[in-house]
Amino acid sequence: MLRRVTNSGTSGVDLNDVLLAVEKAAPVDAMKAVTRKIGASLDASWVSFLVADMSGRALVRLVHVPIGHVSGARRQDEDIALVLPFDGGPQEQALRAQRVLVEKSGDDFVVRAPVTQRGEAIGLLEVGLSVAPTAAVVQRVSRAAHTLAFVVIANRRHTDLFEWGQRTTPFTLAAEIQRRLLPPSFTCEADSFTLAAWLEPAASIGGDTFDYSLARDLLHLSVTDAVGHGVQSALTATLCVSGLRNARRRGGTLLEQAEAGNQALIDNAPERSTFVTGLLGRLDLRTGILAVVNAGHPAPLLVRDGATRPVALPVNLPFGVLRGKTYRTSQIELRPGDRLVLVTDGMLERGAAALDLPGQLEHLSTLHPRELVRVLADLVLEVAGPTGALPDDACLLVLDWHGGHGDTRHTMAGADPHRASAPASYRPLPAA
C-alpha cells in the first residue's frame, strides 16, 4: 500500500539538538549522529539516509556502522554503500515527484521524504515506524529531511564520504578535473526561475562544462565545450572556466567575462590549437532580458507556447583563437512560461542526431528541469548504441522563466511541489 500524504502542522526535530549532534561528531559521522537523533525523536524502528547517485539513475544507501556482508554493496573502511537502481518504485517516486510517501512494508510503516534544498534532490530519508504515522508525524519526518539537506551540504565540504558514496563507477583523471569545474548543485529553484543542468561524459572526456551563479538581481550562466579529449581537454576547460569565473567574481560585465575567458587561453594554453566554444548569459531577474555572448557555439533552443525553435544569435569566434578579441552581445527577451535550453554539440551530432531534441522538448514540456535533463541524458545514451559509450560529452542546461522576481517563492521542505514532475510525464518519445 503506497499513499501520498498531505501534511499539516507540528514541530519537527529539535534543531538545537541536531546542530549539537552534528558539531560533536566528525564529518564522516555527522549523518549517523543526525539520523540517530531523528530516529529517537520519532520512536522509530530504524532510520536510513540514501544519497542520490551521480548518474541520476539510482540511490545509494550509506551505512556508517559496521554490519555484516550486504549483497551488491561497496565497502570503504567501516562505511558501506548499497546501490539501489531506480525501478519506478516508491523511492524513485518520492525523489522525482518531491512528495512524502508512506508504505506498509512487513511489520513497519515506511515514511520516505525527499532530502532537498532549493530544488536540489540530494537524497532520501527513510524512517521505519511500528505504527501508522499521523499527518503530524509525517510532517515531522519531512522537516527532518529538510534539516538533513543542510547537514549534508555543510559536512560534504570536509569529507569524501558522500562523493565516494555517489560514485558507482571509477573516475579517470580527466573526469576528476572536469567534475571540479561544475557547480556544487546541478539544480536551483528561485521565485522567478528554475534551473537544472547535466553532463553525460564521453568515454574519453570531451571538456564540456556548465556553470551558473545567482546574484541579487542577476543570474549568470554558461555552457562551454573545450576542443579535444582527455586530460588536455579538461585542462583547457579549466583555464577557460576559471577565467570566466574570475572576471565574474570581480564584478565584470558579460563582455569582460568573455574577454577574460579568451585571454586565459591565449596567455596560458600550452598548444596553439586549443580553443573553447561557449554560450555565456546574464539574466536580469527584474525584466527577464537575457544578455548573451555566443562564442562559436550551437544556438540555444527556446520552448514557447508548445513549440521549439533555435534562437538565432550573432556568432563570435571561440575563446582562445584571437588575442584581444572584442565580443558582441545579443539579447533574448524571455516571457513567463518560456523554457530556454543550452546544449553542447554532443546533444546534437553523431548518434545524438537521432534524438529529435526539439520534439522531445515539446513532448516533455511538463517535466521539472531537474528531471528533464536526466531523461534527455538517458536518451542520448540510448541512441549511442549497445555499449552506451558516447563519442563526445553531452551537456545541457535548462532554464524555466516564471517571472515575478521578489519574495514570491512557495516551498515545502526545500522544493516547490507545484513545479515537481508527475510520474506519468517521464515517458519520452521513442528515439528514431
Short mmCIF file of C-alpha atoms in Angstrom, two decimals:
data_model
loop_
_atom_site.label_atom_id
_atom_site.label_comp_id
_atom_site.label_asym_id
_atom_site.label_seq_id
_atom_site.Cartn_x
_atom_site.Cartn_y
_atom_site.Cartn_z
CA MET A 1 0.00 0.00 0.00
CA LEU A 2 1.50 3.27 -1.17
CA ARG A 3 -0.12 6.59 -0.47
CA ARG A 4 0.72 10.23 -0.82
CA VAL A 5 0.34 12.17 2.42
CA THR A 6 -0.78 15.76 2.74
CA ASN A 7 0.92 17.19 5.79
CA SER A 8 -0.34 19.68 8.33
CA GLY A 9 1.50 21.45 11.11
CA THR A 10 3.50 20.30 14.06
CA SER A 11 7.00 20.98 15.25
CA GLY A 12 9.89 18.97 13.84
CA VAL A 13 13.06 17.52 15.28
CA ASP A 14 14.66 19.94 17.74
CA LEU A 15 17.12 21.96 15.65
CA ASN A 16 19.38 22.74 18.60
CA ASP A 17 19.78 19.03 19.32
CA VAL A 18 20.57 18.34 15.67
CA LEU A 19 23.18 21.10 15.44
CA LEU A 20 24.82 19.97 18.66
CA ALA A 21 24.95 16.37 17.42
CA VAL A 22 26.50 17.50 14.12
CA GLU A 23 29.18 19.64 15.76
CA LYS A 24 30.12 16.94 18.26
CA ALA A 25 30.50 14.31 15.54
CA ALA A 26 33.29 14.02 13.00
CA PRO A 27 32.15 14.93 9.45
CA VAL A 28 32.06 11.26 8.45
CA ASP A 29 29.82 10.51 11.44
CA ALA A 30 27.51 13.51 11.08
CA MET A 31 24.80 11.60 9.20
CA LYS A 32 24.90 8.78 11.73
CA ALA A 33 24.55 11.26 14.59
CA VAL A 34 21.67 13.14 12.98
CA THR A 35 19.74 10.07 11.87
CA ARG A 36 20.06 8.66 15.38
CA LYS A 37 18.56 11.91 16.77
CA ILE A 38 15.77 11.77 14.21
CA GLY A 39 15.00 8.14 14.98
CA ALA A 40 14.96 8.70 18.74
CA SER A 41 12.66 11.71 18.44
CA LEU A 42 10.19 9.71 16.33
CA ASP A 43 10.45 6.47 18.32
CA ALA A 44 11.38 4.82 15.01
CA SER A 45 12.36 1.20 14.43
CA TRP A 46 15.08 2.33 12.04
CA VAL A 47 16.22 5.35 10.04
CA SER A 48 18.15 5.35 6.79
CA PHE A 49 19.69 8.01 4.55
CA LEU A 50 20.08 7.42 0.81
CA VAL A 51 22.15 9.80 -1.29
CA ALA A 52 21.44 10.40 -4.98
CA ASP A 53 23.94 8.64 -7.22
CA MET A 54 25.97 10.83 -9.61
CA SER A 55 24.44 9.02 -12.57
CA GLY A 56 20.99 10.30 -11.59
CA ARG A 57 19.67 6.77 -12.05
CA ALA A 58 19.94 5.31 -8.56
CA LEU A 59 20.01 5.98 -4.84
CA VAL A 60 22.86 4.84 -2.63
CA ARG A 61 22.15 3.81 0.96
CA LEU A 62 25.02 4.92 3.17
CA VAL A 63 25.54 2.93 6.38
CA HIS A 64 28.04 4.33 8.88
CA VAL A 65 28.24 1.47 11.35
CA PRO A 66 29.94 -1.93 10.96
CA ILE A 67 27.45 -4.51 9.70
CA GLY A 68 27.65 -7.93 8.07
CA HIS A 69 28.03 -8.57 4.37
CA VAL A 70 25.48 -6.80 2.20
CA SER A 71 24.97 -8.18 -1.30
CA GLY A 72 25.83 -5.69 -4.03
CA ALA A 73 27.39 -3.19 -1.63
CA ARG A 74 30.72 -1.36 -1.81
CA ARG A 75 32.80 -1.07 1.36
CA GLN A 76 35.35 1.54 2.42
CA ASP A 77 36.70 1.22 5.96
CA GLU A 78 33.55 0.88 8.07
CA ASP A 79 31.26 2.55 5.51
CA ILE A 80 29.03 0.62 3.16
CA ALA A 81 27.32 1.97 0.04
CA LEU A 82 24.44 -0.11 -1.31
CA VAL A 83 23.29 0.94 -4.79
CA LEU A 84 19.54 0.81 -5.39
CA PRO A 85 18.81 1.48 -9.09
CA PHE A 86 15.62 3.35 -9.93
CA ASP A 87 12.86 0.88 -10.77
CA GLY A 88 9.76 3.07 -10.71
CA GLY A 89 9.10 2.13 -7.08
CA PRO A 90 8.30 4.34 -4.09
CA GLN A 91 11.89 5.53 -3.57
CA GLU A 92 12.12 6.87 -7.11
CA GLN A 93 8.60 8.32 -6.93
CA ALA A 94 9.29 10.17 -3.69
CA LEU A 95 12.51 11.68 -5.02
CA ARG A 96 11.30 12.61 -8.51
CA ALA A 97 7.87 13.93 -7.51
CA GLN A 98 9.21 15.57 -4.31
CA ARG A 99 6.43 14.08 -2.21
CA VAL A 100 6.46 12.34 1.16
CA LEU A 101 5.16 8.79 0.68
CA VAL A 102 4.09 6.20 3.25
CA GLU A 103 4.12 2.46 2.58
CA LYS A 104 3.27 -0.58 4.68
CA SER A 105 6.27 -2.90 4.40
CA GLY A 106 6.25 -6.04 6.52
CA ASP A 107 5.74 -5.07 10.14
CA ASP A 108 6.74 -1.44 9.59
CA PHE A 109 5.25 1.66 8.06
CA VAL A 110 7.99 3.26 5.97
CA VAL A 111 7.94 7.04 5.54
CA ARG A 112 10.05 8.28 2.63
CA ALA A 113 10.83 12.00 2.49
CA PRO A 114 12.99 13.79 -0.11
CA VAL A 115 16.16 15.41 1.21
CA THR A 116 16.13 18.58 -0.87
CA GLN A 117 17.42 22.16 -0.77
CA ARG A 118 16.42 24.79 -3.36
CA GLY A 119 15.23 22.04 -5.64
CA GLU A 120 18.47 20.03 -5.47
CA ALA A 121 17.44 16.42 -4.85
CA ILE A 122 20.24 15.36 -2.51
CA GLY A 123 18.72 12.07 -1.44
CA LEU A 124 16.01 10.40 0.59
CA LEU A 125 15.26 9.94 4.28
CA GLU A 126 13.54 6.66 5.17
CA VAL A 127 12.00 6.12 8.59
CA GLY A 128 10.53 2.81 9.76
CA LEU A 129 7.68 3.13 12.27
CA SER A 130 5.87 0.37 14.13
CA VAL A 131 2.51 2.18 13.95
CA ALA A 132 0.82 4.06 11.14
CA PRO A 133 2.03 7.68 11.18
CA THR A 134 -0.35 10.56 11.59
CA ALA A 135 -0.15 13.56 9.28
CA ALA A 136 1.67 15.38 12.10
CA VAL A 137 4.34 12.67 12.30
CA VAL A 138 4.77 12.68 8.54
CA GLN A 139 5.26 16.44 8.69
CA ARG A 140 7.99 15.95 11.31
CA VAL A 141 9.77 13.48 9.02
CA SER A 142 9.52 15.92 6.14
CA ARG A 143 11.03 18.72 8.20
CA ALA A 144 13.74 16.41 9.48
CA ALA A 145 14.61 15.56 5.87
CA HIS A 146 14.90 19.26 5.04
CA THR A 147 17.21 19.72 8.02
CA LEU A 148 19.23 16.75 6.82
CA ALA A 149 19.83 18.52 3.50
CA PHE A 150 21.70 21.33 5.25
CA VAL A 151 23.68 18.81 7.31
CA VAL A 152 24.84 17.09 4.10
CA ILE A 153 25.73 20.39 2.41
CA ALA A 154 27.73 21.57 5.42
CA ASN A 155 29.63 18.32 6.00
CA ARG A 156 30.42 17.24 2.46
CA ARG A 157 32.92 20.11 2.33
CA HIS A 158 35.08 18.28 4.88
CA THR A 159 34.98 14.65 3.75
CA ASP A 160 34.95 12.47 0.63
CA LEU A 161 32.37 10.13 2.15
CA PHE A 162 29.38 11.49 0.26
CA GLU A 163 31.31 11.80 -3.01
CA TRP A 164 32.58 8.24 -2.57
CA GLY A 165 29.07 7.00 -1.93
CA GLN A 166 27.71 8.73 -5.04
CA ARG A 167 30.37 7.35 -7.37
CA THR A 168 29.23 3.95 -8.57
CA THR A 169 31.85 3.92 -11.35
CA PRO A 170 35.53 4.96 -11.07
CA PHE A 171 36.62 8.37 -12.40
CA THR A 172 39.57 8.90 -14.71
CA LEU A 173 41.96 11.77 -14.02
CA ALA A 174 40.31 13.81 -16.79
CA ALA A 175 36.87 13.16 -15.31
CA GLU A 176 38.14 14.21 -11.87
CA ILE A 177 39.37 17.54 -13.27
CA GLN A 178 36.14 18.07 -15.20
CA ARG A 179 33.99 17.31 -12.17
CA ARG A 180 35.70 20.04 -10.15
CA LEU A 181 34.66 22.61 -12.77
CA LEU A 182 30.95 22.00 -12.25
CA PRO A 183 28.92 23.93 -9.65
CA PRO A 184 28.21 22.13 -6.35
CA SER A 185 24.48 21.91 -7.13
CA PHE A 186 23.07 20.99 -10.54
CA THR A 187 19.63 22.44 -9.70
CA CYS A 188 18.44 25.80 -8.39
CA GLU A 189 14.87 26.89 -7.72
CA ALA A 190 14.08 30.56 -7.17
CA ASP A 191 10.88 32.55 -7.29
CA SER A 192 11.38 33.79 -10.87
CA PHE A 193 13.14 30.78 -12.42
CA THR A 194 14.03 27.12 -12.18
CA LEU A 195 17.38 25.91 -13.50
CA ALA A 196 18.92 22.48 -13.88
CA ALA A 197 21.91 21.19 -15.82
CA TRP A 198 23.53 17.86 -16.58
CA LEU A 199 26.73 16.47 -18.04
CA GLU A 200 26.89 12.99 -19.53
CA PRO A 201 30.63 12.37 -20.07
CA ALA A 202 32.10 10.63 -23.09
CA ALA A 203 34.25 7.53 -22.75
CA SER A 204 37.19 9.90 -23.25
CA ILE A 205 36.32 13.17 -21.51
CA GLY A 206 35.44 15.91 -24.00
CA GLY A 207 35.87 19.02 -21.84
CA ASP A 208 32.22 20.12 -21.65
CA THR A 209 31.11 22.18 -18.63
CA PHE A 210 28.20 24.20 -17.34
CA ASP A 211 28.12 26.86 -14.67
CA TYR A 212 25.75 29.30 -13.00
CA SER A 213 25.75 31.82 -10.17
CA LEU A 214 22.86 33.73 -8.66
CA ALA A 215 23.36 37.38 -7.64
CA ARG A 216 20.79 39.69 -6.07
CA ASP A 217 19.04 40.64 -9.31
CA LEU A 218 21.10 38.72 -11.86
CA LEU A 219 21.58 35.11 -12.87
CA HIS A 220 24.88 34.26 -14.58
CA LEU A 221 25.03 31.04 -16.62
CA SER A 222 27.27 29.34 -19.15
CA VAL A 223 27.81 26.20 -21.19
CA THR A 224 31.27 25.57 -22.68
CA ASP A 225 32.93 22.91 -24.83
CA ALA A 226 36.73 22.59 -24.97
CA VAL A 227 38.35 21.12 -28.06
CA GLY A 228 39.84 17.63 -27.85
CA HIS A 229 39.54 14.79 -25.36
CA GLY A 230 41.14 13.52 -22.18
CA VAL A 231 43.28 15.39 -19.68
CA GLN A 232 44.35 18.07 -22.16
CA SER A 233 40.73 18.93 -22.90
CA ALA A 234 39.91 19.04 -19.18
CA LEU A 235 42.85 21.39 -18.55
CA THR A 236 41.77 23.63 -21.43
CA ALA A 237 38.29 23.79 -19.93
CA THR A 238 39.85 24.64 -16.56
CA LEU A 239 41.64 27.67 -17.99
CA CYS A 240 38.53 28.99 -19.72
CA VAL A 241 36.05 28.41 -16.89
CA SER A 242 38.46 29.83 -14.33
CA GLY A 243 38.93 32.93 -16.45
CA LEU A 244 35.17 33.40 -16.76
CA ARG A 245 34.61 32.90 -13.03
CA ASN A 246 37.45 35.17 -12.02
CA ALA A 247 36.04 38.04 -14.07
CA ARG A 248 32.52 37.38 -12.82
CA ARG A 249 33.61 37.32 -9.18
CA ARG A 250 35.44 40.61 -9.67
CA GLY A 251 32.16 42.16 -10.82
CA GLY A 252 32.99 42.11 -14.52
CA THR A 253 30.37 42.71 -17.19
CA LEU A 254 29.33 39.92 -19.53
CA LEU A 255 31.74 41.21 -22.20
CA GLU A 256 34.56 41.42 -19.65
CA GLN A 257 33.89 37.83 -18.65
CA ALA A 258 34.08 36.71 -22.28
CA GLU A 259 37.30 38.63 -22.83
CA ALA A 260 38.81 37.14 -19.64
CA GLY A 261 37.98 33.59 -20.74
CA ASN A 262 39.57 34.28 -24.11
CA GLN A 263 42.67 35.85 -22.56
CA ALA A 264 43.12 32.99 -20.09
CA LEU A 265 43.50 30.59 -23.01
CA ILE A 266 45.64 32.91 -25.14
CA ASP A 267 48.11 33.53 -22.30
CA ASN A 268 48.28 30.07 -20.76
CA ALA A 269 47.19 27.31 -23.11
CA PRO A 270 50.16 25.02 -23.94
CA GLU A 271 49.01 24.40 -27.53
CA ARG A 272 48.15 26.99 -30.17
CA SER A 273 45.28 24.86 -31.48
CA THR A 274 43.47 24.99 -28.14
CA PHE A 275 40.09 26.72 -28.09
CA VAL A 276 36.71 26.58 -26.35
CA THR A 277 33.24 27.29 -27.71
CA GLY A 278 30.63 28.61 -25.31
CA LEU A 279 27.41 30.41 -24.56
CA LEU A 280 27.54 32.97 -21.75
CA GLY A 281 24.41 34.57 -20.38
CA ARG A 282 23.45 37.17 -17.79
CA LEU A 283 19.74 37.28 -16.97
CA ASP A 284 18.18 40.38 -15.44
CA LEU A 285 15.72 38.85 -12.97
CA ARG A 286 13.67 42.04 -12.83
CA THR A 287 12.94 42.15 -16.57
CA GLY A 288 13.54 38.66 -17.98
CA ILE A 289 16.06 40.02 -20.50
CA LEU A 290 18.98 37.66 -21.07
CA ALA A 291 22.18 39.16 -22.45
CA VAL A 292 24.12 36.51 -24.39
CA VAL A 293 27.57 36.03 -25.88
CA ASN A 294 27.83 33.20 -28.40
CA ALA A 295 31.46 32.16 -28.84
CA GLY A 296 31.21 29.75 -31.77
CA HIS A 297 28.65 27.57 -30.02
CA PRO A 298 25.39 25.85 -31.11
CA ALA A 299 22.37 28.14 -30.78
CA PRO A 300 20.14 27.76 -27.71
CA LEU A 301 16.64 26.30 -28.10
CA LEU A 302 13.55 28.20 -26.93
CA VAL A 303 10.38 26.33 -26.00
CA ARG A 304 7.50 28.80 -26.15
CA ASP A 305 3.76 28.15 -26.48
CA GLY A 306 4.36 24.45 -27.10
CA ALA A 307 6.82 24.93 -29.98
CA THR A 308 10.62 24.63 -30.03
CA ARG A 309 12.86 26.79 -32.18
CA PRO A 310 16.57 27.69 -32.25
CA VAL A 311 17.38 31.27 -31.24
CA ALA A 312 19.48 32.95 -33.93
CA LEU A 313 22.37 34.84 -32.30
CA PRO A 314 25.40 36.65 -33.71
CA VAL A 315 28.29 34.19 -33.57
CA ASN A 316 31.69 35.30 -32.25
CA LEU A 317 34.96 33.42 -32.57
CA PRO A 318 35.55 30.70 -29.96
CA PHE A 319 37.60 31.55 -26.88
CA GLY A 320 41.35 31.19 -27.33
CA VAL A 321 41.52 31.90 -31.08
CA LEU A 322 42.42 35.59 -31.35
CA ARG A 323 44.25 37.79 -28.84
CA GLY A 324 42.38 40.94 -27.83
CA LYS A 325 39.16 39.76 -29.45
CA THR A 326 36.17 42.04 -28.82
CA TYR A 327 32.93 40.13 -28.35
CA ARG A 328 29.41 41.14 -29.30
CA THR A 329 26.35 40.59 -27.13
CA SER A 330 22.76 40.00 -28.11
CA GLN A 331 19.53 39.74 -26.15
CA ILE A 332 16.76 37.22 -25.62
CA GLU A 333 13.56 38.60 -24.09
CA LEU A 334 12.04 35.82 -22.01
CA ARG A 335 8.32 35.60 -21.27
CA PRO A 336 6.77 33.81 -18.27
CA GLY A 337 6.33 30.18 -19.27
CA ASP A 338 9.40 30.12 -21.55
CA ARG A 339 11.95 27.32 -21.37
CA LEU A 340 15.46 28.02 -22.67
CA VAL A 341 17.80 25.10 -23.35
CA LEU A 342 21.59 25.46 -23.80
CA VAL A 343 23.43 22.41 -25.17
CA THR A 344 26.82 21.30 -26.41
CA ASP A 345 27.23 19.55 -29.75
CA GLY A 346 27.23 16.15 -28.05
CA MET A 347 23.45 16.60 -27.71
CA LEU A 348 23.05 17.30 -31.43
CA GLU A 349 25.64 15.50 -33.56
CA ARG A 350 26.68 11.94 -34.46
CA GLY A 351 24.40 9.38 -32.80
CA ALA A 352 22.60 12.08 -30.82
CA ALA A 353 21.19 13.42 -34.10
CA ALA A 354 18.61 10.60 -33.88
CA LEU A 355 17.29 12.07 -30.65
CA ASP A 356 14.94 14.69 -32.21
CA LEU A 357 15.72 17.08 -29.40
CA PRO A 358 13.09 19.70 -30.37
CA GLY A 359 10.39 17.03 -30.44
CA GLN A 360 11.45 15.61 -27.09
CA LEU A 361 11.46 19.08 -25.52
CA GLU A 362 7.89 19.65 -26.65
CA HIS A 363 6.75 16.19 -25.53
CA LEU A 364 8.43 16.51 -22.12
CA SER A 365 7.41 20.12 -21.52
CA THR A 366 5.72 19.35 -18.17
CA LEU A 367 8.85 17.85 -16.62
CA HIS A 368 10.73 19.80 -13.96
CA PRO A 369 14.14 20.80 -15.41
CA ARG A 370 15.78 18.53 -12.80
CA GLU A 371 14.03 15.53 -14.33
CA LEU A 372 14.17 16.72 -17.93
CA VAL A 373 17.97 16.88 -18.08
CA ARG A 374 18.25 13.34 -16.75
CA VAL A 375 15.65 11.90 -19.11
CA LEU A 376 17.41 13.53 -22.07
CA ALA A 377 20.76 12.19 -20.85
CA ASP A 378 19.24 8.70 -20.76
CA LEU A 379 18.03 9.14 -24.34
CA VAL A 380 21.48 10.24 -25.52
CA LEU A 381 22.94 7.07 -24.02
CA GLU A 382 20.19 5.02 -25.64
CA VAL A 383 20.92 6.31 -29.14
CA ALA A 384 24.66 5.87 -28.56
CA GLY A 385 24.22 2.14 -29.07
CA PRO A 386 24.52 -1.06 -27.01
CA THR A 387 27.77 -0.05 -25.30
CA GLY A 388 26.31 3.24 -24.05
CA ALA A 389 29.70 4.90 -24.68
CA LEU A 390 29.39 8.44 -26.02
CA PRO A 391 31.87 9.70 -28.64
CA ASP A 392 31.59 13.19 -27.15
CA ASP A 393 30.39 14.76 -23.92
CA ALA A 394 26.69 15.64 -23.88
CA CYS A 395 25.92 18.69 -21.76
CA LEU A 396 22.74 20.72 -21.35
CA LEU A 397 21.35 23.48 -19.16
CA VAL A 398 17.59 24.11 -18.89
CA LEU A 399 16.16 27.41 -17.64
CA ASP A 400 12.45 27.88 -16.94
CA TRP A 401 11.43 31.53 -16.66
CA HIS A 402 8.45 32.23 -14.38
CA GLY A 403 8.79 35.99 -13.86
CA GLY A 404 7.76 37.71 -10.65
CA HIS A 405 11.21 38.33 -9.17
CA GLY A 406 10.94 39.07 -5.47
CA ASP A 407 9.73 37.26 -2.37
CA THR A 408 7.18 35.00 -4.05
CA ARG A 409 8.72 31.52 -3.69
CA HIS A 410 6.42 28.81 -2.35
CA THR A 411 8.21 25.77 -0.95
CA MET A 412 7.69 22.69 1.15
CA ALA A 413 10.78 21.13 2.71
CA GLY A 414 13.23 22.52 0.16
CA ALA A 415 11.24 22.32 -3.07
CA ASP A 416 8.26 23.88 -4.78
CA PRO A 417 5.81 20.95 -5.04
CA HIS A 418 3.83 22.71 -7.78
CA ARG A 419 6.87 22.61 -10.08
CA ALA A 420 7.66 18.92 -9.47
CA SER A 421 7.12 16.33 -12.18
CA ALA A 422 4.24 13.89 -12.27
CA PRO A 423 5.47 10.26 -12.66
CA ALA A 424 3.44 9.73 -15.85
CA SER A 425 5.32 12.56 -17.59
CA TYR A 426 8.70 10.76 -17.57
CA ARG A 427 7.98 8.78 -20.74
CA PRO A 428 9.92 10.21 -23.70
CA LEU A 429 9.17 9.81 -27.39
CA PRO A 430 10.80 6.74 -28.97
CA ALA A 431 14.21 7.58 -30.41
CA ALA A 432 14.46 7.50 -34.21
#
